[in-house]
PDB file of N, CA and C in Angstrom:
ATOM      1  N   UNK A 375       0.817  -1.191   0.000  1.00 61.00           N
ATOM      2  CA  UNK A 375       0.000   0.000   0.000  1.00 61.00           C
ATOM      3  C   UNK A 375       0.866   1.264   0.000  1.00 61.00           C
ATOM      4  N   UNK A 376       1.741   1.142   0.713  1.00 63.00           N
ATOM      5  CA  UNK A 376       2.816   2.646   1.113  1.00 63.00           C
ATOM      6  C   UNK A 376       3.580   2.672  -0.375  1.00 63.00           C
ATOM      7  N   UNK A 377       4.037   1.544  -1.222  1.00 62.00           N
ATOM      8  CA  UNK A 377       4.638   2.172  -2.737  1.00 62.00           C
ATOM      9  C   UNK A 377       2.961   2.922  -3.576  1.00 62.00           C
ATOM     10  N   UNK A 378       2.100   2.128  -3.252  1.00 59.00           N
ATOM     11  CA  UNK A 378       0.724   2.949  -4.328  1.00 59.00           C
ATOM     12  C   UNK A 378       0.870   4.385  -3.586  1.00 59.00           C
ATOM     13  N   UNK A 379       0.930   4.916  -2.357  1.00 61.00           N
ATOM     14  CA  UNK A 379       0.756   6.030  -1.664  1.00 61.00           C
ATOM     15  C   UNK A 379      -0.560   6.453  -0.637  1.00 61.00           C
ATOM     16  N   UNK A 380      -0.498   4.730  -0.190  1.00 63.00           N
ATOM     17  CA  UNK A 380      -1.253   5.077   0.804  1.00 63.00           C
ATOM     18  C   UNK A 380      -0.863   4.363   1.801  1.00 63.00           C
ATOM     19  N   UNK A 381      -1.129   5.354   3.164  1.00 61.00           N
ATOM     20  CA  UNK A 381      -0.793   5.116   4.246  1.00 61.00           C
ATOM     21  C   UNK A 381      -1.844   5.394   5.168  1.00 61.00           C
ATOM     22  N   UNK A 382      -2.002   3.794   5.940  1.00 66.00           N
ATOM     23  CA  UNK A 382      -3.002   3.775   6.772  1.00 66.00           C
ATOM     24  C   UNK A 382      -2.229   3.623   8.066  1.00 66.00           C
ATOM     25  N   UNK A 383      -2.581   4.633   9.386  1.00 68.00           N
ATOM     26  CA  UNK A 383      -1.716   4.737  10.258  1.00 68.00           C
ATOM     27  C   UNK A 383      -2.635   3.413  11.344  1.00 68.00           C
ATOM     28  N   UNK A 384      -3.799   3.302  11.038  1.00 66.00           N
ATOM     29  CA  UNK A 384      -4.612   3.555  12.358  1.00 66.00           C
ATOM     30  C   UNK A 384      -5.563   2.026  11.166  1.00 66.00           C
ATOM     31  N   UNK A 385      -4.709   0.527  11.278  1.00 72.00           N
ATOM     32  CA  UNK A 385      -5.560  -0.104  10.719  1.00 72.00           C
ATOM     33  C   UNK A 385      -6.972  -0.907  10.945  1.00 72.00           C
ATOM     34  N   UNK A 386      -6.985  -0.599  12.356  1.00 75.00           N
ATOM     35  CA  UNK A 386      -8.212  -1.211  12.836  1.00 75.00           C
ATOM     36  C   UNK A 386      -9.236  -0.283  12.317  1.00 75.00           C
ATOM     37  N   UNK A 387      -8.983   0.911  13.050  1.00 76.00           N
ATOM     38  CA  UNK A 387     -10.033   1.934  12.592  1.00 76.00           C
ATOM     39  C   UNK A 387     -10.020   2.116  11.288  1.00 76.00           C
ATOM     40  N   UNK A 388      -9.542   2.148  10.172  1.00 77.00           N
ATOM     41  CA  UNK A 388     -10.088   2.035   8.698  1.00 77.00           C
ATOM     42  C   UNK A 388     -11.181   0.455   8.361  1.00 77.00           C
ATOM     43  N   UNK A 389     -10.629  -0.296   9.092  1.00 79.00           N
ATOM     44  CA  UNK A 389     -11.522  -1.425   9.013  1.00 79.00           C
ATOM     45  C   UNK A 389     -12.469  -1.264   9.627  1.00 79.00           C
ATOM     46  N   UNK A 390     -12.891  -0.673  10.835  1.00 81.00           N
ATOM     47  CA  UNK A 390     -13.862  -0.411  11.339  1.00 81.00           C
ATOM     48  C   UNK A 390     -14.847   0.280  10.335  1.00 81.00           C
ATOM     49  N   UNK A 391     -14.251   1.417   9.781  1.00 80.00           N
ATOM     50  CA  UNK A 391     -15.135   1.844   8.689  1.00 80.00           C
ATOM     51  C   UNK A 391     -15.702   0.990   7.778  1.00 80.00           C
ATOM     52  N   UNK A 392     -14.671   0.537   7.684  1.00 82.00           N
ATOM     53  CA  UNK A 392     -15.187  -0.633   5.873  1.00 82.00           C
ATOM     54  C   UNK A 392     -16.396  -0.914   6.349  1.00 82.00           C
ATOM     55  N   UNK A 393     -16.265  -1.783   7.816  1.00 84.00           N
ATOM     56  CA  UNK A 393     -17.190  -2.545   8.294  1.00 84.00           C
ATOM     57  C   UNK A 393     -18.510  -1.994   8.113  1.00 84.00           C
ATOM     58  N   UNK A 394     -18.688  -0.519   8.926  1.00 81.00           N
ATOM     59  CA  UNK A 394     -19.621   0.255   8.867  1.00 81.00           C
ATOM     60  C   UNK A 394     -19.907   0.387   7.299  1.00 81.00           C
ATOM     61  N   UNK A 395     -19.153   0.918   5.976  1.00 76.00           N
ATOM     62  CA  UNK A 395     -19.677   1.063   5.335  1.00 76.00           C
ATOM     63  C   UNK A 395     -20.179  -0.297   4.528  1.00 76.00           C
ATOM     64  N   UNK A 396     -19.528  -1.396   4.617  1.00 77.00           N
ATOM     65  CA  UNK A 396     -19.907  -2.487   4.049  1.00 77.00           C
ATOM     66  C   UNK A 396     -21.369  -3.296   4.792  1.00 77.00           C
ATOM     67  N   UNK A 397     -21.598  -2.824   5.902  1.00 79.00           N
ATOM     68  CA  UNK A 397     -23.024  -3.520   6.241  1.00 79.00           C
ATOM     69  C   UNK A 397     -22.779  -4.613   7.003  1.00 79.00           C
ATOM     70  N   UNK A 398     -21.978  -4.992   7.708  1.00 77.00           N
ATOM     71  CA  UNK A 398     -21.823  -5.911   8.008  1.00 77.00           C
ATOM     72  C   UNK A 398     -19.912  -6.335   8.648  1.00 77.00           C
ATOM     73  N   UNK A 399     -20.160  -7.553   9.064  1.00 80.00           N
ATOM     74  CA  UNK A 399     -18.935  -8.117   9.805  1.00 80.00           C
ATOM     75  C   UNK A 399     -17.972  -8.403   8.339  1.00 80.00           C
ATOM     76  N   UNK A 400     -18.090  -8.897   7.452  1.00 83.00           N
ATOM     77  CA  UNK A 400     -17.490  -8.787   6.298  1.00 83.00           C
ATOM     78  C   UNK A 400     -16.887  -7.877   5.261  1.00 83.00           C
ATOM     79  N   UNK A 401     -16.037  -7.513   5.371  1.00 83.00           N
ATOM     80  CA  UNK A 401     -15.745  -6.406   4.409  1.00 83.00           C
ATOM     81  C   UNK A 401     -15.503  -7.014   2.569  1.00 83.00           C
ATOM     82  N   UNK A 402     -16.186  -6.744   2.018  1.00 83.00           N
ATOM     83  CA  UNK A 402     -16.299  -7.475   0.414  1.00 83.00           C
ATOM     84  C   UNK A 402     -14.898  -6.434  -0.395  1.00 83.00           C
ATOM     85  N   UNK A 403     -14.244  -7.162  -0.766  1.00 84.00           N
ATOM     86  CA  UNK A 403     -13.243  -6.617  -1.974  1.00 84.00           C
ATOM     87  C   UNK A 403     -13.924  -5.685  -2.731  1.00 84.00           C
ATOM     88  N   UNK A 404     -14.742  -5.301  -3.221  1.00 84.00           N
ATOM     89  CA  UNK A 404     -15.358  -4.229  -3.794  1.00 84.00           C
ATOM     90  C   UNK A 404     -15.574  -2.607  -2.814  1.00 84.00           C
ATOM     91  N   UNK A 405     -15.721  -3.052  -1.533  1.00 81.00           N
ATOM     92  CA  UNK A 405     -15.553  -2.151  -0.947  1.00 81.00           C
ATOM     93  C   UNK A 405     -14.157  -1.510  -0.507  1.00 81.00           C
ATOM     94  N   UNK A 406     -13.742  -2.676  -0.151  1.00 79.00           N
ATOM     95  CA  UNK A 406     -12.137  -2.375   0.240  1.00 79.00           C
ATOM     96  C   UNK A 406     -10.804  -1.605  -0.836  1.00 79.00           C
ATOM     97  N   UNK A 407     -11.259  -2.402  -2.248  1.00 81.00           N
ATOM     98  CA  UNK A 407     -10.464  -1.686  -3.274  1.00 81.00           C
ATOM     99  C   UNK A 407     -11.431   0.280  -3.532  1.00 81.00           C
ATOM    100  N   UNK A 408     -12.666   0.155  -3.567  1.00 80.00           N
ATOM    101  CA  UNK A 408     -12.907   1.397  -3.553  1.00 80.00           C
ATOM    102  C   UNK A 408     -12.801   1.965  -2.684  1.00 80.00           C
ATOM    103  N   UNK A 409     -12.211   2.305  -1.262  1.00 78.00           N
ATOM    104  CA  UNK A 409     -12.016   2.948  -0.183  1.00 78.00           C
ATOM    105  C   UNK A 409     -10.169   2.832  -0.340  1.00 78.00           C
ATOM    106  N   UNK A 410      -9.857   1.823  -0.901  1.00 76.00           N
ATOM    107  CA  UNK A 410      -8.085   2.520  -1.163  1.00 76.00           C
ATOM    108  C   UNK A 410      -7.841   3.301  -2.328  1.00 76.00           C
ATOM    109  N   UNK A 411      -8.742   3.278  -3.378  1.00 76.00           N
ATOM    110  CA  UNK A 411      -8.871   4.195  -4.497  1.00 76.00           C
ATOM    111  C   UNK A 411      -8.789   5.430  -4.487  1.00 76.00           C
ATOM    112  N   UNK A 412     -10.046   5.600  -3.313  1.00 74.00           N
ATOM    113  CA  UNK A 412     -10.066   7.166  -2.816  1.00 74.00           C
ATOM    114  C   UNK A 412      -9.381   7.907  -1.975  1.00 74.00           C
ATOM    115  N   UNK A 413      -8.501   6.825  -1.110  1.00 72.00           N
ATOM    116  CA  UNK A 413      -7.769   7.064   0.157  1.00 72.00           C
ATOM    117  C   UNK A 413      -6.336   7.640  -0.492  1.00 72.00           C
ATOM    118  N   UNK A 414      -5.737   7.434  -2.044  1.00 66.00           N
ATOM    119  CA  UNK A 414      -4.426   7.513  -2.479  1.00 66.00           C
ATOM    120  C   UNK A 414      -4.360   9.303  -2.623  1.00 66.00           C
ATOM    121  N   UNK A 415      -3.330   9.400  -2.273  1.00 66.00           N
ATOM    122  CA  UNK A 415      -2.990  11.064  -2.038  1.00 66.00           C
ATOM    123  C   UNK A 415      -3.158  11.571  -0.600  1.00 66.00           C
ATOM    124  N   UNK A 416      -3.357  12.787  -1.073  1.00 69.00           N
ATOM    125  CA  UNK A 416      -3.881  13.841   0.190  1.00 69.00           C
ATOM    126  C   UNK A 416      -5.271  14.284   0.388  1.00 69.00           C
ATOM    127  N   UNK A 417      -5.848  14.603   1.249  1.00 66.00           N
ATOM    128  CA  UNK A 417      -6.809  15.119   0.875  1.00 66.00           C
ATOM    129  C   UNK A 417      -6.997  16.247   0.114  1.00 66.00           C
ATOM    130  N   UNK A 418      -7.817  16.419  -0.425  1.00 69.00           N
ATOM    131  CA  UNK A 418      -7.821  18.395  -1.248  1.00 69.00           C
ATOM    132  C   UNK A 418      -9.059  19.048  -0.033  1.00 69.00           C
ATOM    133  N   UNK A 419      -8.812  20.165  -0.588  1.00 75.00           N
ATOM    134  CA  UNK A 419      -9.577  20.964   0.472  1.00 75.00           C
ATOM    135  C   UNK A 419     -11.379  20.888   0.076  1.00 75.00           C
ATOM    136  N   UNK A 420     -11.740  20.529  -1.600  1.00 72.00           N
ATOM    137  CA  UNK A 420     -13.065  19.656  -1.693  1.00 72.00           C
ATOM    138  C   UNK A 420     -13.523  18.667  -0.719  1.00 72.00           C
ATOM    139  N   UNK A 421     -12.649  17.715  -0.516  1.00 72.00           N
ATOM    140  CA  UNK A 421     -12.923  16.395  -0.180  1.00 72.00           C
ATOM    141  C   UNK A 421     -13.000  17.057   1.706  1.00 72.00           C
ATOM    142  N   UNK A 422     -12.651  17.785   2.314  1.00 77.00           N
ATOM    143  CA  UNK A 422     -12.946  18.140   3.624  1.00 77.00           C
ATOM    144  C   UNK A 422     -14.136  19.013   3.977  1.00 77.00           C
ATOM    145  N   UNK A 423     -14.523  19.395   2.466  1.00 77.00           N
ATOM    146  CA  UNK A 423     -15.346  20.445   2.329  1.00 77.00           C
ATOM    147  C   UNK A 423     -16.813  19.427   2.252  1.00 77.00           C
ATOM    148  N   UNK A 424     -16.502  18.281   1.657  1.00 78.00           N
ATOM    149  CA  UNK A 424     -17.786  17.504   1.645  1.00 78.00           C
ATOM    150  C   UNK A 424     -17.751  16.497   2.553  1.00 78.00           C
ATOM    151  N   UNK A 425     -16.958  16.220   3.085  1.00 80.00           N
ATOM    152  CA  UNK A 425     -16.931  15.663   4.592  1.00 80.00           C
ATOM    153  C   UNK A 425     -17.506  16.403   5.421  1.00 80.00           C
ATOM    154  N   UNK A 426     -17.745  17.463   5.555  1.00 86.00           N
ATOM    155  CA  UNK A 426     -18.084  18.446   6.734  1.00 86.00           C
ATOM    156  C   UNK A 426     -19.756  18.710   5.859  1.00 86.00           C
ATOM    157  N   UNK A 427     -19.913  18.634   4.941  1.00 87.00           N
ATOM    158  CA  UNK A 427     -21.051  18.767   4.805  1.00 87.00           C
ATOM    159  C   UNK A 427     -21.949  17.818   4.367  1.00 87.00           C
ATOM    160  N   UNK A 428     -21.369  16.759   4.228  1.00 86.00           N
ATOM    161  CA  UNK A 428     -22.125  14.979   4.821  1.00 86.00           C
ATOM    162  C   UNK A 428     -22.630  14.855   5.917  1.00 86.00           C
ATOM    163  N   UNK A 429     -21.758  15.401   7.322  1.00 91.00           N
ATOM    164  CA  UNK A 429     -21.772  15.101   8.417  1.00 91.00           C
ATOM    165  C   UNK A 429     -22.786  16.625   9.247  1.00 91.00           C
ATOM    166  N   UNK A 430     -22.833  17.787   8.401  1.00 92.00           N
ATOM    167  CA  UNK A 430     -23.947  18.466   8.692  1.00 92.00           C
ATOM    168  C   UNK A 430     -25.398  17.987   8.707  1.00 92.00           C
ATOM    169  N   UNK A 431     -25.496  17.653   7.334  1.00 90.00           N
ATOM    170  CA  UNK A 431     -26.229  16.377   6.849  1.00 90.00           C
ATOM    171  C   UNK A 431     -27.149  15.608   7.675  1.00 90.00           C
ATOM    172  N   UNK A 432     -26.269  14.665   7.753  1.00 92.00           N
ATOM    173  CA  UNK A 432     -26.184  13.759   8.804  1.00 92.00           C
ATOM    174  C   UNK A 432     -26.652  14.471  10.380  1.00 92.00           C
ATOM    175  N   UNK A 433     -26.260  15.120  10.863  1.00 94.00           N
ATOM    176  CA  UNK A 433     -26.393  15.793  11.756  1.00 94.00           C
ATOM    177  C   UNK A 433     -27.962  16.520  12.216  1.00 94.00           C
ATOM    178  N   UNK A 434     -28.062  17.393  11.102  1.00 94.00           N
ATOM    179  CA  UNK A 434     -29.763  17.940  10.710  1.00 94.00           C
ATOM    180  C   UNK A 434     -31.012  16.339  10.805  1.00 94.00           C
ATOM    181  N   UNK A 435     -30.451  15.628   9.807  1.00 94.00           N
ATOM    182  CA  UNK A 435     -31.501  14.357   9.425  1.00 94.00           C
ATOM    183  C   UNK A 435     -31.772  14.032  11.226  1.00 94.00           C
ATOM    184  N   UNK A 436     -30.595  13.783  11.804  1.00 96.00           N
ATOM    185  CA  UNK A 436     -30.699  13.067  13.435  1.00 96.00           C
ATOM    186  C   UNK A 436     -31.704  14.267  13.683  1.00 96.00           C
ATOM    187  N   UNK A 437     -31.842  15.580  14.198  1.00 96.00           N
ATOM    188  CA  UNK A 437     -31.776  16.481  14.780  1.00 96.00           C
ATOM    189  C   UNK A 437     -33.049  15.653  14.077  1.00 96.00           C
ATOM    190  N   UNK A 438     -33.581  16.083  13.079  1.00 96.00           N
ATOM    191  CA  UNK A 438     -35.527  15.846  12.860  1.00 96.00           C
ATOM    192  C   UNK A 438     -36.003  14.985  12.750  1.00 96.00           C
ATOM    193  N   UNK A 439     -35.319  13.289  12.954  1.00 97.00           N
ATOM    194  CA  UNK A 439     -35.668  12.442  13.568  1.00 97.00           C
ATOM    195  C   UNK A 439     -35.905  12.246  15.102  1.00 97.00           C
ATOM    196  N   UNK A 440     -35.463  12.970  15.515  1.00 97.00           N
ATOM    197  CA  UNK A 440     -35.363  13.450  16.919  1.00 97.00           C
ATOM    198  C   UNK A 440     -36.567  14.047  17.829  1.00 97.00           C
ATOM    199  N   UNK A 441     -36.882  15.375  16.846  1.00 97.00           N
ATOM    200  CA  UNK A 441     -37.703  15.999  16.762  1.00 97.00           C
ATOM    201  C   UNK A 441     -39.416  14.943  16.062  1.00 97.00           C
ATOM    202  N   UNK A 442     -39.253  14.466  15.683  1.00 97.00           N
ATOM    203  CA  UNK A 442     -40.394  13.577  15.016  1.00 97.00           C
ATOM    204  C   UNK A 442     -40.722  12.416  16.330  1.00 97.00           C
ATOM    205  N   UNK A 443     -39.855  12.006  16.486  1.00 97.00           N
ATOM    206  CA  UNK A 443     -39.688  11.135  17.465  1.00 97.00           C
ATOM    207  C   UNK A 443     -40.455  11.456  19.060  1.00 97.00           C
ATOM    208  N   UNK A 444     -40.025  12.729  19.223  1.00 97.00           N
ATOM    209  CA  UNK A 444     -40.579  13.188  20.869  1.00 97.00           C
ATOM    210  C   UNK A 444     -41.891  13.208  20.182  1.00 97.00           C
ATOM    211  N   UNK A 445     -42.356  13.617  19.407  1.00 96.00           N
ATOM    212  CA  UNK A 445     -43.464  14.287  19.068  1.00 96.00           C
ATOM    213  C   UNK A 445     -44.762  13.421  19.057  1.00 96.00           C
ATOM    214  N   UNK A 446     -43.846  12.116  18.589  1.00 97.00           N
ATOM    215  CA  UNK A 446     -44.803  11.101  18.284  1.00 97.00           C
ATOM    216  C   UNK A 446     -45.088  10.552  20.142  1.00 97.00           C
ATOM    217  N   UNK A 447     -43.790  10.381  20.394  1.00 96.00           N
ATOM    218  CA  UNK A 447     -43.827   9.774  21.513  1.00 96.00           C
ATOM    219  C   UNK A 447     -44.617  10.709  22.616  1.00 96.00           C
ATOM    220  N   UNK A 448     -44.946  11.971  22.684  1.00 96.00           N
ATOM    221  CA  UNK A 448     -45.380  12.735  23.071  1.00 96.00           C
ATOM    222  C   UNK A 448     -47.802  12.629  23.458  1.00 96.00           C
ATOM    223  N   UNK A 449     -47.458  11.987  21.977  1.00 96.00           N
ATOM    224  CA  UNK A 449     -48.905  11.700  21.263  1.00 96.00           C
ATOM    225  C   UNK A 449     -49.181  10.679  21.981  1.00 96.00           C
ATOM    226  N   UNK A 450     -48.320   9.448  21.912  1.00 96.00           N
ATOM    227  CA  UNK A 450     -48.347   8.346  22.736  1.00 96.00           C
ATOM    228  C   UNK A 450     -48.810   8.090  24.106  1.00 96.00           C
ATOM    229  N   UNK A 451     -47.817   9.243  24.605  1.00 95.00           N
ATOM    230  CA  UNK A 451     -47.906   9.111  26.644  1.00 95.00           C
ATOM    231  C   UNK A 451     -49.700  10.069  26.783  1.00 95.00           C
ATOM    232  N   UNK A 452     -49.865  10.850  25.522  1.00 94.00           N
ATOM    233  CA  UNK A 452     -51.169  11.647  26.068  1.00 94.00           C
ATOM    234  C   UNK A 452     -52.489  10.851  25.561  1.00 94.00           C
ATOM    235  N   UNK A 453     -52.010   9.406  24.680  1.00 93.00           N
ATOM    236  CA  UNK A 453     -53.268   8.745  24.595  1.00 93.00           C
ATOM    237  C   UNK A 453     -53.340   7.943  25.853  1.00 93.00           C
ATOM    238  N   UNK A 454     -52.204   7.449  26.066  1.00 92.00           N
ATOM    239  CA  UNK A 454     -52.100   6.085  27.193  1.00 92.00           C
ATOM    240  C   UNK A 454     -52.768   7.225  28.660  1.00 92.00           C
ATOM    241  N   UNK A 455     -52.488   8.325  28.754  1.00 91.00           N
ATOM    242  CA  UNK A 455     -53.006   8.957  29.645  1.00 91.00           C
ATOM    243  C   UNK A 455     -54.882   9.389  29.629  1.00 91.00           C
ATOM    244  N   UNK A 456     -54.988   9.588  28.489  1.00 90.00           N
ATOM    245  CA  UNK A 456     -56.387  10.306  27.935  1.00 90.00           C
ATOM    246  C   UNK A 456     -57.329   8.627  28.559  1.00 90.00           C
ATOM    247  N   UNK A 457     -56.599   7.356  28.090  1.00 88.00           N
ATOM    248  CA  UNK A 457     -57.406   5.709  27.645  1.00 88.00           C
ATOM    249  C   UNK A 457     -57.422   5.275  29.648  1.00 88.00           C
ATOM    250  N   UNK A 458     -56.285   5.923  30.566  1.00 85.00           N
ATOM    251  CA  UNK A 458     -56.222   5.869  31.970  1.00 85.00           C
ATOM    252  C   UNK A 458     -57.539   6.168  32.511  1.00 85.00           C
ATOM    253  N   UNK A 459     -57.712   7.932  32.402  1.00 84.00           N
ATOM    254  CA  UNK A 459     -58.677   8.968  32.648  1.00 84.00           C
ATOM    255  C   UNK A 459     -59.956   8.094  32.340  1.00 84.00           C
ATOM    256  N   UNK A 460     -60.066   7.490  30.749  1.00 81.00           N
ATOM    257  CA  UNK A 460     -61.501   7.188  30.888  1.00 81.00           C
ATOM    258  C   UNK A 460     -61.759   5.864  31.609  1.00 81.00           C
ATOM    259  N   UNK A 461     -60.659   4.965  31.913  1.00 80.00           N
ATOM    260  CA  UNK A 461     -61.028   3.380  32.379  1.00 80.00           C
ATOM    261  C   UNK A 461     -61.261   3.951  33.824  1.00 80.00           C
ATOM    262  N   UNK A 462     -60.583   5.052  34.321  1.00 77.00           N
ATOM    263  CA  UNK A 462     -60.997   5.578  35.757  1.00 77.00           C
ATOM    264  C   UNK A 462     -62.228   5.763  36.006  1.00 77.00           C
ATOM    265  N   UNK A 463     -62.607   6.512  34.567  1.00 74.00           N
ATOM    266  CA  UNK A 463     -64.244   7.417  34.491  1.00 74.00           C
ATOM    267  C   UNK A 463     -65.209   6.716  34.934  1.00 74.00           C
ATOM    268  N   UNK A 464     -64.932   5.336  34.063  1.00 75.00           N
ATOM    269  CA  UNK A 464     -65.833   4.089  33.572  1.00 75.00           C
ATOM    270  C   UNK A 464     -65.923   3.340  35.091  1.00 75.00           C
ATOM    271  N   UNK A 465     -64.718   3.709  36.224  1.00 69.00           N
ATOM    272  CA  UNK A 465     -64.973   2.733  37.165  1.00 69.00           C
ATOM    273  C   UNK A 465     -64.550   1.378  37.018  1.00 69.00           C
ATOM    274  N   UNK A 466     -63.295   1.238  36.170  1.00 61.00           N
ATOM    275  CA  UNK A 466     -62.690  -0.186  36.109  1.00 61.00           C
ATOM    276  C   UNK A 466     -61.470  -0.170  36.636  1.00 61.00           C
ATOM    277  N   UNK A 467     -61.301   0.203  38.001  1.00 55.00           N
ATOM    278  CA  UNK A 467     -60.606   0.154  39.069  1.00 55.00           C
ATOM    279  C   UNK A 467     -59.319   0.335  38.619  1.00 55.00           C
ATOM    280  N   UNK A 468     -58.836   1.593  37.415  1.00 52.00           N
ATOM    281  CA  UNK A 468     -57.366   1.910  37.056  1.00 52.00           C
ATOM    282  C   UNK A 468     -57.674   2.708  37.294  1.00 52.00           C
ATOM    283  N   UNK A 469     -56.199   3.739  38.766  1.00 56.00           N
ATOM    284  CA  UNK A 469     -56.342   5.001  38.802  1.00 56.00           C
ATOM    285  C   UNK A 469     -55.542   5.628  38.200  1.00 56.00           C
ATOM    286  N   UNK A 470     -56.124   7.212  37.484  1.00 53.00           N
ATOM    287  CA  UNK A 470     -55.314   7.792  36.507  1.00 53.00           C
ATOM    288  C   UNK A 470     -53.942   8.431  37.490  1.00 53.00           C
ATOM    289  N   UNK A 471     -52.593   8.512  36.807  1.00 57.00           N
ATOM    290  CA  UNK A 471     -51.895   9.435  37.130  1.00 57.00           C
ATOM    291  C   UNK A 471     -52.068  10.400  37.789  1.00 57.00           C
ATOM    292  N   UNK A 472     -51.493  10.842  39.192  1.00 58.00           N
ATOM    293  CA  UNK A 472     -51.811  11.774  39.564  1.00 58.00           C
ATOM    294  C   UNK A 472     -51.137  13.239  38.690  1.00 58.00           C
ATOM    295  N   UNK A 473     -51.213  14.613  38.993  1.00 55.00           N
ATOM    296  CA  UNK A 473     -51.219  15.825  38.226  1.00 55.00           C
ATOM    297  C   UNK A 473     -49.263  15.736  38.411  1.00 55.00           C
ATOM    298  N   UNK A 474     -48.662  15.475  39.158  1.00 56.00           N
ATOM    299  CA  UNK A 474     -46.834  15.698  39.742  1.00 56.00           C
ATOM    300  C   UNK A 474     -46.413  14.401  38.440  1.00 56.00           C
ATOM    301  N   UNK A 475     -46.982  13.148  38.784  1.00 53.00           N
ATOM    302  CA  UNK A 475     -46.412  11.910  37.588  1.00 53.00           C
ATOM    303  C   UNK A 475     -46.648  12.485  36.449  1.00 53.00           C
ATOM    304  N   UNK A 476     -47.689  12.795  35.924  1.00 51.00           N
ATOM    305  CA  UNK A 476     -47.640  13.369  34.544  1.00 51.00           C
ATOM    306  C   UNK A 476     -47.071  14.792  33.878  1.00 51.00           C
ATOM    307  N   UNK A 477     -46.440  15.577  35.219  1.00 53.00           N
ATOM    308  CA  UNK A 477     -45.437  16.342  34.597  1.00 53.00           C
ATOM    309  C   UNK A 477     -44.231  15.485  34.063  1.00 53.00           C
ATOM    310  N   UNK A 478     -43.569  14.635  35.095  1.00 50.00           N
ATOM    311  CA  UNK A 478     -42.664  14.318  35.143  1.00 50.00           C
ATOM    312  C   UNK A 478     -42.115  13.101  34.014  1.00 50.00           C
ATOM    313  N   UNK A 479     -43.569  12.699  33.795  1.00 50.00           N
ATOM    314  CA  UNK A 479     -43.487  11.667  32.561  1.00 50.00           C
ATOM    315  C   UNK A 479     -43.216  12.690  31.211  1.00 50.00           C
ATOM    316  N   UNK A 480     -44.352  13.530  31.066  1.00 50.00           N
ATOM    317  CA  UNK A 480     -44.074  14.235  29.653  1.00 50.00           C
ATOM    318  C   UNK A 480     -42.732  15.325  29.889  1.00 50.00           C
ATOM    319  N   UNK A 481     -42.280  15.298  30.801  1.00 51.00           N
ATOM    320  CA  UNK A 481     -40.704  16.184  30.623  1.00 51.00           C
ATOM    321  C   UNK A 481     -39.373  15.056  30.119  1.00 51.00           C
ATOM    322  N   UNK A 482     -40.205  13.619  30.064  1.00 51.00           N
ATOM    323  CA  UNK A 482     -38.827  13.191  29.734  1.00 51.00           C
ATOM    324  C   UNK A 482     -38.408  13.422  28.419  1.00 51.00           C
ATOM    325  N   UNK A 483     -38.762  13.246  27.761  1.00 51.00           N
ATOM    326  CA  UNK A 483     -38.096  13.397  26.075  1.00 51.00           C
ATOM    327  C   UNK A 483     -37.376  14.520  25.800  1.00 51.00           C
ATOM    328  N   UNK A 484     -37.486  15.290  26.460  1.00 52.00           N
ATOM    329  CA  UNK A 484     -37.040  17.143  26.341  1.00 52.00           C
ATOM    330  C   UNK A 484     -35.651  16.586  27.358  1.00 52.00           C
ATOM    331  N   UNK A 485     -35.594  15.869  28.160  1.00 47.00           N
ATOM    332  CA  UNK A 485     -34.009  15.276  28.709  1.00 47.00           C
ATOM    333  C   UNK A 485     -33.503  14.666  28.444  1.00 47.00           C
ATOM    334  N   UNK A 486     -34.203  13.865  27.041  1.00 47.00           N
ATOM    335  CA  UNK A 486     -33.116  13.060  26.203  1.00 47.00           C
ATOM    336  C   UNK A 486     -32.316  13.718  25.251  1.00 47.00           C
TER     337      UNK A 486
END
């Protein structure tokens, strides 16, 4: 690899990647020759430029999965609460949450 001009300092962690990018515990020769393909040289200041904006990317997508996520889960704790209230109503011996538990339940997602 070091006569083609590449130098991997850190070989676990490039394999770790493969791994990640290959899907699996296997890294397939197709992946491995295209990740030394791209790895030969230096970086250019493009290739850091779209690294950083992959990982913005990446970053935003989490952020509104995130956001989708409480929201839903949000919907969730106020049906399971709303379906409490009425089996209480109804007199089928489930008591609803008192007013302190159900702060403390719907503040969790906002502390994750």
């Amino acid at each position: 690899l070091h006569v083609r001009g590449i130098d991997i300092n850190n070989a676990e962690l490039f394999f770790d990647m493969l791994q990640v990018v290959g899907g699996g515990e296997v890294v397939s020769i197709e992946v491995l020759v295209s990740a030394l393909l791209r790895m030969k040289g230096f970086a250019t200041s493009i290739d850091l430029h779209s690294l950083s904006f992959e990982a913005k990317l990446a970053s935003r997508r989490q952020q509104i999965f995130m956001q989708e996520s409480s929201a839903k889960l949000q919907a969730i704790q106020d049906a399971v609460l709303a379906l409490g209230q009425e089996t209480a109503d109804k007199g089928l011996g489930l008591q609803p949450l008192d007013s302190s538990s159900r702060s403390r339940r719907r503040s969790l997602p906002q502390q994750l």
